[in-house]
Coordinates of C-alpha atoms in Angstrom, one line a residue:
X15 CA 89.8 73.5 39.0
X16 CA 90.2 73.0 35.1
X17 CA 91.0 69.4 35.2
X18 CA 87.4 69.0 36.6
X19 CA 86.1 70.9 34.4
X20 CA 87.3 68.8 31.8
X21 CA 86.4 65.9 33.2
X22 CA 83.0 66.7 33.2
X23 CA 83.2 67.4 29.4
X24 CA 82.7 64.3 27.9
X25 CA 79.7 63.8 30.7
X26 CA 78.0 66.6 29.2
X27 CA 78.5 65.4 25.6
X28 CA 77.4 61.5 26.0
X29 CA 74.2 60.3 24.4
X30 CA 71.0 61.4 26.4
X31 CA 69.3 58.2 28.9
X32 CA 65.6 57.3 27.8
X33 CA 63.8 59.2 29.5
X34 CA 61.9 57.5 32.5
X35 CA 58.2 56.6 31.9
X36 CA 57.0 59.2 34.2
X37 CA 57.9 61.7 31.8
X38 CA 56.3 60.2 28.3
X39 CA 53.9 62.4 27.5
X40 CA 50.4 61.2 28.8
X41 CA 48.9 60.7 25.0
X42 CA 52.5 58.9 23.8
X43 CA 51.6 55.9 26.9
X44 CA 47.9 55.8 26.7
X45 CA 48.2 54.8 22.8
X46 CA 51.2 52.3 23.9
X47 CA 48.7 50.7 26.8
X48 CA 46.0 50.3 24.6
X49 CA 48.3 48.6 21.7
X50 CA 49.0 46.3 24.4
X51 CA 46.1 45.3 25.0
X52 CA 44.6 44.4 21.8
X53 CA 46.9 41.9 21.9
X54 CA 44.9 38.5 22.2
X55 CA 47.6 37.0 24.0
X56 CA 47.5 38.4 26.8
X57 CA 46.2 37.0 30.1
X58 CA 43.2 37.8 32.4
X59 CA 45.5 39.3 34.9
X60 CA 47.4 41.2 32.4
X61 CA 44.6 42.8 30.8
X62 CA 43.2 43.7 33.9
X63 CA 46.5 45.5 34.6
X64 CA 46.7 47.2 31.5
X65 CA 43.0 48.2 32.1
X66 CA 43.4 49.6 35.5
X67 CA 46.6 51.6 34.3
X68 CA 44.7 53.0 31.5
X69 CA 42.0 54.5 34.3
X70 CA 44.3 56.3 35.8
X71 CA 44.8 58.7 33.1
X72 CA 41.6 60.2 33.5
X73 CA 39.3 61.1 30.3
X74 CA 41.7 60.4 28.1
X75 CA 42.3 57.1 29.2
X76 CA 38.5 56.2 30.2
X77 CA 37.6 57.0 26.6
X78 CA 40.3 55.3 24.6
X79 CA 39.5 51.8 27.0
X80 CA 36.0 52.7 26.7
X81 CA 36.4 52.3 22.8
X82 CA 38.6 48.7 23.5
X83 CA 35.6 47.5 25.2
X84 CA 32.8 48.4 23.2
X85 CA 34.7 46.3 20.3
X86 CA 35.2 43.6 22.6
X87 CA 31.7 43.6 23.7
X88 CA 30.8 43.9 19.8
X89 CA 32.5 40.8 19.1
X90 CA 31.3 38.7 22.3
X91 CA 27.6 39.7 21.4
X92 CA 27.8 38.7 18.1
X93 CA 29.2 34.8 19.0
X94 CA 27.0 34.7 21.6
X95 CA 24.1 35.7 19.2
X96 CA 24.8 33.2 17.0
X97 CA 25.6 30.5 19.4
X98 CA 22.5 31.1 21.1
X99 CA 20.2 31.0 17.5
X100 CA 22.1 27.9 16.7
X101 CA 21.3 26.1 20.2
X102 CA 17.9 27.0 20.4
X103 CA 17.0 25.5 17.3
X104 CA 18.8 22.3 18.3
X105 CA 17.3 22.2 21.5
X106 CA 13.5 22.6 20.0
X107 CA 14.2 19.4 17.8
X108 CA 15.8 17.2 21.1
X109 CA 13.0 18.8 23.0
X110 CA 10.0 17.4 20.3
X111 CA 12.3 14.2 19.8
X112 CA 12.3 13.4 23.2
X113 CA 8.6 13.6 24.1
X114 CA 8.4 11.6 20.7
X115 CA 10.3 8.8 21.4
X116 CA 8.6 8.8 24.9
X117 CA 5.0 8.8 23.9
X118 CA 4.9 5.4 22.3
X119 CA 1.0 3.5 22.1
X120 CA 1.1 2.2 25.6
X121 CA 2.2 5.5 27.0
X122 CA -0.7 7.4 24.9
X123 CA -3.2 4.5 26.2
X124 CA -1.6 5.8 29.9
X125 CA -2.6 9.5 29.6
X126 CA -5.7 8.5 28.2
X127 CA -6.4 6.3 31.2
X128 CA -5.0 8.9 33.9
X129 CA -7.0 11.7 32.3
X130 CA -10.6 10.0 32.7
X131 CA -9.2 8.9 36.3
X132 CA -9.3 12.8 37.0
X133 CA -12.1 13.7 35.1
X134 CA -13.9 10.9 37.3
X135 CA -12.6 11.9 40.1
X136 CA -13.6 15.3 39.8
X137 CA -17.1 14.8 38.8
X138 CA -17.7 12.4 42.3
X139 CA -19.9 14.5 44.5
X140 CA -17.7 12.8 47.4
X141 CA -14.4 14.2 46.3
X142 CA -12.2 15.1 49.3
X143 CA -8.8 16.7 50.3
X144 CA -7.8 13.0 51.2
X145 CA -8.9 11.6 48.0
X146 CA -7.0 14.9 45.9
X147 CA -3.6 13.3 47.9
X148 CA -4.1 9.9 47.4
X149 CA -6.1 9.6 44.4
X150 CA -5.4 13.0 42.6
X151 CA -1.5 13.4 42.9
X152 CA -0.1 9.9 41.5
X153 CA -2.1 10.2 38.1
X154 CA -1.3 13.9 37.9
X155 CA 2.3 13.3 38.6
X156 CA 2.3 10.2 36.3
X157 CA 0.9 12.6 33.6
X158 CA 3.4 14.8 33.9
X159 CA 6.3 12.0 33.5
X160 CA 4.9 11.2 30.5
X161 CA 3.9 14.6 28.5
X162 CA 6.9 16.7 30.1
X163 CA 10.3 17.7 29.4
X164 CA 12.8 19.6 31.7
X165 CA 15.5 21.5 30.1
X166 CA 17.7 18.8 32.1
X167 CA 16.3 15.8 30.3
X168 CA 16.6 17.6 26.7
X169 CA 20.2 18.2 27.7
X170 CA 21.0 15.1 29.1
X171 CA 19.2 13.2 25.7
X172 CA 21.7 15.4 23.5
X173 CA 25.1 15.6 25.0
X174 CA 26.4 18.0 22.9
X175 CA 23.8 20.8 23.6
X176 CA 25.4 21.1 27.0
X177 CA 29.5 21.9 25.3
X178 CA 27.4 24.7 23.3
X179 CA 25.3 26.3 26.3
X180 CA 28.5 26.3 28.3
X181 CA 30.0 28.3 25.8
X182 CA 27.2 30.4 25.6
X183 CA 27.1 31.0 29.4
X184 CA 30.8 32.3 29.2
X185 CA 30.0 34.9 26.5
X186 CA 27.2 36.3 28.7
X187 CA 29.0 36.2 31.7
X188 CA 32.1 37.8 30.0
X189 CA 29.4 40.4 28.4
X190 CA 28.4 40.8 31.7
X191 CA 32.0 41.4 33.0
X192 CA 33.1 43.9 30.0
X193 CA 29.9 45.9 30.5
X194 CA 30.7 46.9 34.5
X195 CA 34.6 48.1 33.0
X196 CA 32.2 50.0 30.1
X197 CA 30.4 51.6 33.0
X198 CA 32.7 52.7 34.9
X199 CA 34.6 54.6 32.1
X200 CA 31.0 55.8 31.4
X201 CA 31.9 57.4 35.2
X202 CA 35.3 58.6 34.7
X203 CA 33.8 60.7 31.5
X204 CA 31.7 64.4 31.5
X205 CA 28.1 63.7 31.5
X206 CA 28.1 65.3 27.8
X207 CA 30.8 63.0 26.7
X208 CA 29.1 59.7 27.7
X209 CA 28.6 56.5 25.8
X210 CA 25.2 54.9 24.8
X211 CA 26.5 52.4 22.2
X212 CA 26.2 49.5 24.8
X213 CA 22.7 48.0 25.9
X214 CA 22.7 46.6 29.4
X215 CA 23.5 42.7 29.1
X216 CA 22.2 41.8 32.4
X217 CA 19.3 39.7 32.7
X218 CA 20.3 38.0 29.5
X219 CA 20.7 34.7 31.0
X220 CA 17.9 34.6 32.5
X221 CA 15.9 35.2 29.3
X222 CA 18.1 32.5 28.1
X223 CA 16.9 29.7 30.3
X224 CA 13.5 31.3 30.2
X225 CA 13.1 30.4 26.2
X226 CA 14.3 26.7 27.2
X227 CA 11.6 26.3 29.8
X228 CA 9.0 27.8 27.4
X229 CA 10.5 25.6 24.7
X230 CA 10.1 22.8 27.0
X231 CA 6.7 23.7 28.1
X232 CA 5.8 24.0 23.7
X233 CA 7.3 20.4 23.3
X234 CA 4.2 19.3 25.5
X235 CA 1.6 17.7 23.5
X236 CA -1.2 20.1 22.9
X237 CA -3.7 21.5 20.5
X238 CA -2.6 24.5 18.0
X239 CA -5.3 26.3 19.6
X240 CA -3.7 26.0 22.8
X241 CA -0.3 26.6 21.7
X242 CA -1.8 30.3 20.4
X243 CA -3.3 30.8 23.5
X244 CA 0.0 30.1 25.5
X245 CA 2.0 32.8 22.8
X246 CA -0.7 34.8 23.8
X247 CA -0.5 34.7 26.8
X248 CA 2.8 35.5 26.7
X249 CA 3.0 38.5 25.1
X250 CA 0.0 39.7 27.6
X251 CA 1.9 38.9 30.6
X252 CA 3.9 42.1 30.5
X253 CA 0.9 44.6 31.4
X254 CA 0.6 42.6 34.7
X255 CA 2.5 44.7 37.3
X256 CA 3.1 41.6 39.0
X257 CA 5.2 38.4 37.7
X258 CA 3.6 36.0 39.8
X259 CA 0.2 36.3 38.3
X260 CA 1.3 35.5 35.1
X261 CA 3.3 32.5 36.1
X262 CA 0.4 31.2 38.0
X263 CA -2.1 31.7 35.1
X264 CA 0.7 30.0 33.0
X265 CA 0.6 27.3 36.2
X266 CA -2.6 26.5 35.7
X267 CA -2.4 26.2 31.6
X268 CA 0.1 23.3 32.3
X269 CA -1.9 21.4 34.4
X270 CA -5.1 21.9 32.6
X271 CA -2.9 21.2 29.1
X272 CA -2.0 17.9 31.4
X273 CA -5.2 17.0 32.0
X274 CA -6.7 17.2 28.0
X275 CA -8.6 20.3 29.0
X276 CA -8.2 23.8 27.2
X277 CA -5.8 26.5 27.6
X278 CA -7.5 29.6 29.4
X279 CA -6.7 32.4 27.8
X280 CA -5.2 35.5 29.8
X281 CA -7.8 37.9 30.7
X282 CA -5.7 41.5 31.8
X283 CA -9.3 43.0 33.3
X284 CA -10.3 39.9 35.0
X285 CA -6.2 39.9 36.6
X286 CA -7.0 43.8 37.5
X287 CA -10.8 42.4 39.2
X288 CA -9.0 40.2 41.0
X289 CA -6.3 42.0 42.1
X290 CA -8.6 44.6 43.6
X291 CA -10.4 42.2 45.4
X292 CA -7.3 40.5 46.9
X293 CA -6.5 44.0 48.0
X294 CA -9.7 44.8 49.6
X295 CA -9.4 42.0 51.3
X296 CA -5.9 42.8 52.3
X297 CA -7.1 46.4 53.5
X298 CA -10.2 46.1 54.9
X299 CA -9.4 42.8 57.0
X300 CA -12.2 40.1 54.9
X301 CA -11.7 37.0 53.6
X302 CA -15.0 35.9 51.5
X303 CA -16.2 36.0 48.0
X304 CA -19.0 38.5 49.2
X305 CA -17.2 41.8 49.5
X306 CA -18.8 44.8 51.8
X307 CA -17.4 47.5 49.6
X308 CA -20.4 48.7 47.6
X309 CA -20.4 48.3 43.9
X310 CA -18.2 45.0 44.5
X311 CA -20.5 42.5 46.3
X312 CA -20.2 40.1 44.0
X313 CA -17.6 38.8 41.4
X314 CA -19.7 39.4 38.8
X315 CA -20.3 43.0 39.9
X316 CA -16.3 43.2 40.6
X317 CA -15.7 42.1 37.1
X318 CA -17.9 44.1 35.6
X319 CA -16.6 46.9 37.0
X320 CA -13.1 46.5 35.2
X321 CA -15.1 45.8 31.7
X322 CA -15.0 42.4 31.8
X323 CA -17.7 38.9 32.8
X324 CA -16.7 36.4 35.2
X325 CA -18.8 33.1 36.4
X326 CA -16.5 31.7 39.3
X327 CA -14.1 32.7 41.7
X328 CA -11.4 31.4 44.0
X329 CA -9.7 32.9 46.6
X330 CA -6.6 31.9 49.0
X331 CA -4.1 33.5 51.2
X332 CA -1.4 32.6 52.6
X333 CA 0.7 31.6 49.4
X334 CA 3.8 32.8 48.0
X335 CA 3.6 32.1 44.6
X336 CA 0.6 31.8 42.2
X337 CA 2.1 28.0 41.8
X338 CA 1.6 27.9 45.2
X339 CA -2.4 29.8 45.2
X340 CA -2.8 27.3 42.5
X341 CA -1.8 24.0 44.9
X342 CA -3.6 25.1 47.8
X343 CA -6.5 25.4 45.3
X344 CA -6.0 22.1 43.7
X345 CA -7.0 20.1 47.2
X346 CA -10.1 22.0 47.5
X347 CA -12.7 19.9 45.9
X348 CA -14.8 23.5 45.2
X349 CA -11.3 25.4 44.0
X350 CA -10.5 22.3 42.2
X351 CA -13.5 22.0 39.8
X352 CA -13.5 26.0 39.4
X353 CA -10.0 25.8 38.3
X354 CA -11.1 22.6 35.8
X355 CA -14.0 23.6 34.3
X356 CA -15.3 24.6 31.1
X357 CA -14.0 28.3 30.9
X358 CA -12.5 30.1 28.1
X359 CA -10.8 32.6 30.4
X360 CA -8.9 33.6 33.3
X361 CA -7.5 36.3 35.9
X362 CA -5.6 36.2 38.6
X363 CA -4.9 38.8 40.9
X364 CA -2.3 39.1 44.5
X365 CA -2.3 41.3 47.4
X366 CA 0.9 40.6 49.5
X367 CA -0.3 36.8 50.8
X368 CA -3.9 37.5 49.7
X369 CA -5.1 35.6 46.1
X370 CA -8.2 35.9 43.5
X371 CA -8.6 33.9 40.6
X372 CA -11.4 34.6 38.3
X373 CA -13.0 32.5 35.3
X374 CA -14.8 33.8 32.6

């Protein structure tokens, strides 16, 4: 038995094996994963790999990645910031160059011609739904050839917006992307422990293309006084609970702004006088300008229940959209001239399918 003894000597006395990764200490591989992946090198899939390993370790892991992607979101945010400040201002001057270039003597001859058209046409005691199609539509649409720009056309007149708003779209969908990982470590962590150093970078492309439109809408010519109506407007439209009356006040603003007339400015009380009557109607089963809920009869006693005046009124139903209220409205010869005429203000107010516009 000694000889196998001393065989197994020299076993005993060899140099000890690494030891297998299983039994690194947790700590020692969570700092080796996330020096791996701070290397810029690395591919989508192998970062994703690295990530997912780096869950596994629990807390320990969740916060180290957790600190990883906050700097990564850092960094994306702050290109995508400066990208976007860079394109905007770009796209403001191709926007205003465009409609300049556009707009030559003949064309502002045009609109001149196409606005009295409608003017005329609205004033004829025999104006008619057939005469809105046939007569109405061709100028209107003809006007809007001429005085608008979509944020296709802008793009399309400067080709190398669109290399810089691609670019931008990737950092906000990649923002998008790193944020979901950041939440989920947020998960993985105790409720005491949690971040708050990220802000939620959804929706952000959506405010994106909604600064083009308005920028697009802006590059329209217009009065200053109407263009501070508009910002107004804007910055009104967020006390309206619901996003379709703003956008079919703002609707109507671009076809009035169209037709040479004045911006309305947003009126919030005359929205919530509306919107009360939409719902009356909605509730009670009417459809008429004469309500039978006492203290509303009229829409001047309706508006001057929310604190405000009114002197006309429309209502629809039916509609989907204030765009759409506003259309349906449009080939009403009455609707037509209310939504046209000489007022300084307006509201507009939905109940499900059930629309009021007031003017004041």
């Amino acid at each position: 038995m000694w000889w196998t003894i001393l065989l197994a000597l020299p076993v005993s006395l060899a140099p000890a094996a690494p030891r297998p990764s299983s039994l690194v200490r947790p700590q020692e591989e969570v700092a080796e994963l996330a020096g791996k992946l701070r290397n810029p090198k690395l591919t989508l899939d192998e970062r994703v790999a690295l990530e997912e390993r780096l869950l596994l370790f629990g807390e320990n892991g969740a916060r180290v990645l957790q600190r990883i992607v906050e700097e990564r979101i850092k960094k994306c945010d702050e290109r995508a910031k400066k990208c976007e400040k860079t394109y905007i201002a770009d796209f403001d001057k191709a926007a205003k160059k465009l409609v300049g270039t556009r707009l030559d003597k003949p064309a502002l001859a045009e609109v001149e011609t196409l606005r009295a058209r409608l003017k005329d046409l609205r004033r004829d005691p025999e104006l008619s739904k057939d005469r809105l199609h046939s007569e109405g539509d061709p100028a209107r649409e003809r006007l809007c050839a001429l005085l608008e720009v979509s944020v296709e056309q802008v793009l399309e007149s400067a080709p190398e917006l669109s290399k810089l708003r691609e670019s931008i779209g990737t950092d906000l969908y990649e923002l998008e992307q790193d944020f979901g990982l950041w939440l989920r470590c947020n998960l993985v962590l105790p409720p005491k422990k949690r971040s708050k150093a990220v802000e939620d970078p959804l929706g952000r492309w959506k405010s994106f293309e909604g600064e083009e439109s308005w920028i697009c809408l802006l590059a329209t010519p217009m009065t200053q006084t109407d263009r501070e109506v508009l910002t107004s407007n804007r910055t009104l439209a967020v006390e309206l609970p619901e996003p379709e009356e703003a956008a079919g006040v703002l609707d109507l603003n671009r076809l009035r702004i169209q037709l040479g007339l004045g911006a309305l400015a947003l009126d919030v009380k005359l929205c919530a006088a509306s919107r009360d009557h939409a719902n009356d109607m909605r509730t009670l089963g009417f459809f008429a300008h004469e309500s039978p809920v006492e203290g509303k009869r009229t829409p001047w006693a309706r508006a001057a229940r929310f604190g405000t005046t009114a002197g006309a009124e429309n209502i629809a139903a039916g509609q989907e959209s204030g765009a759409g209220a506003n259309r349906a409205w449009w080939y009403s010869p009455g609707h037509h001239r209310n939504m046209l005429g000489a007022h300084a203000r307006v509201g507009l107010g939905r109940s499900e399918g059930l629309w009021t516009q007031m003017f004041g």
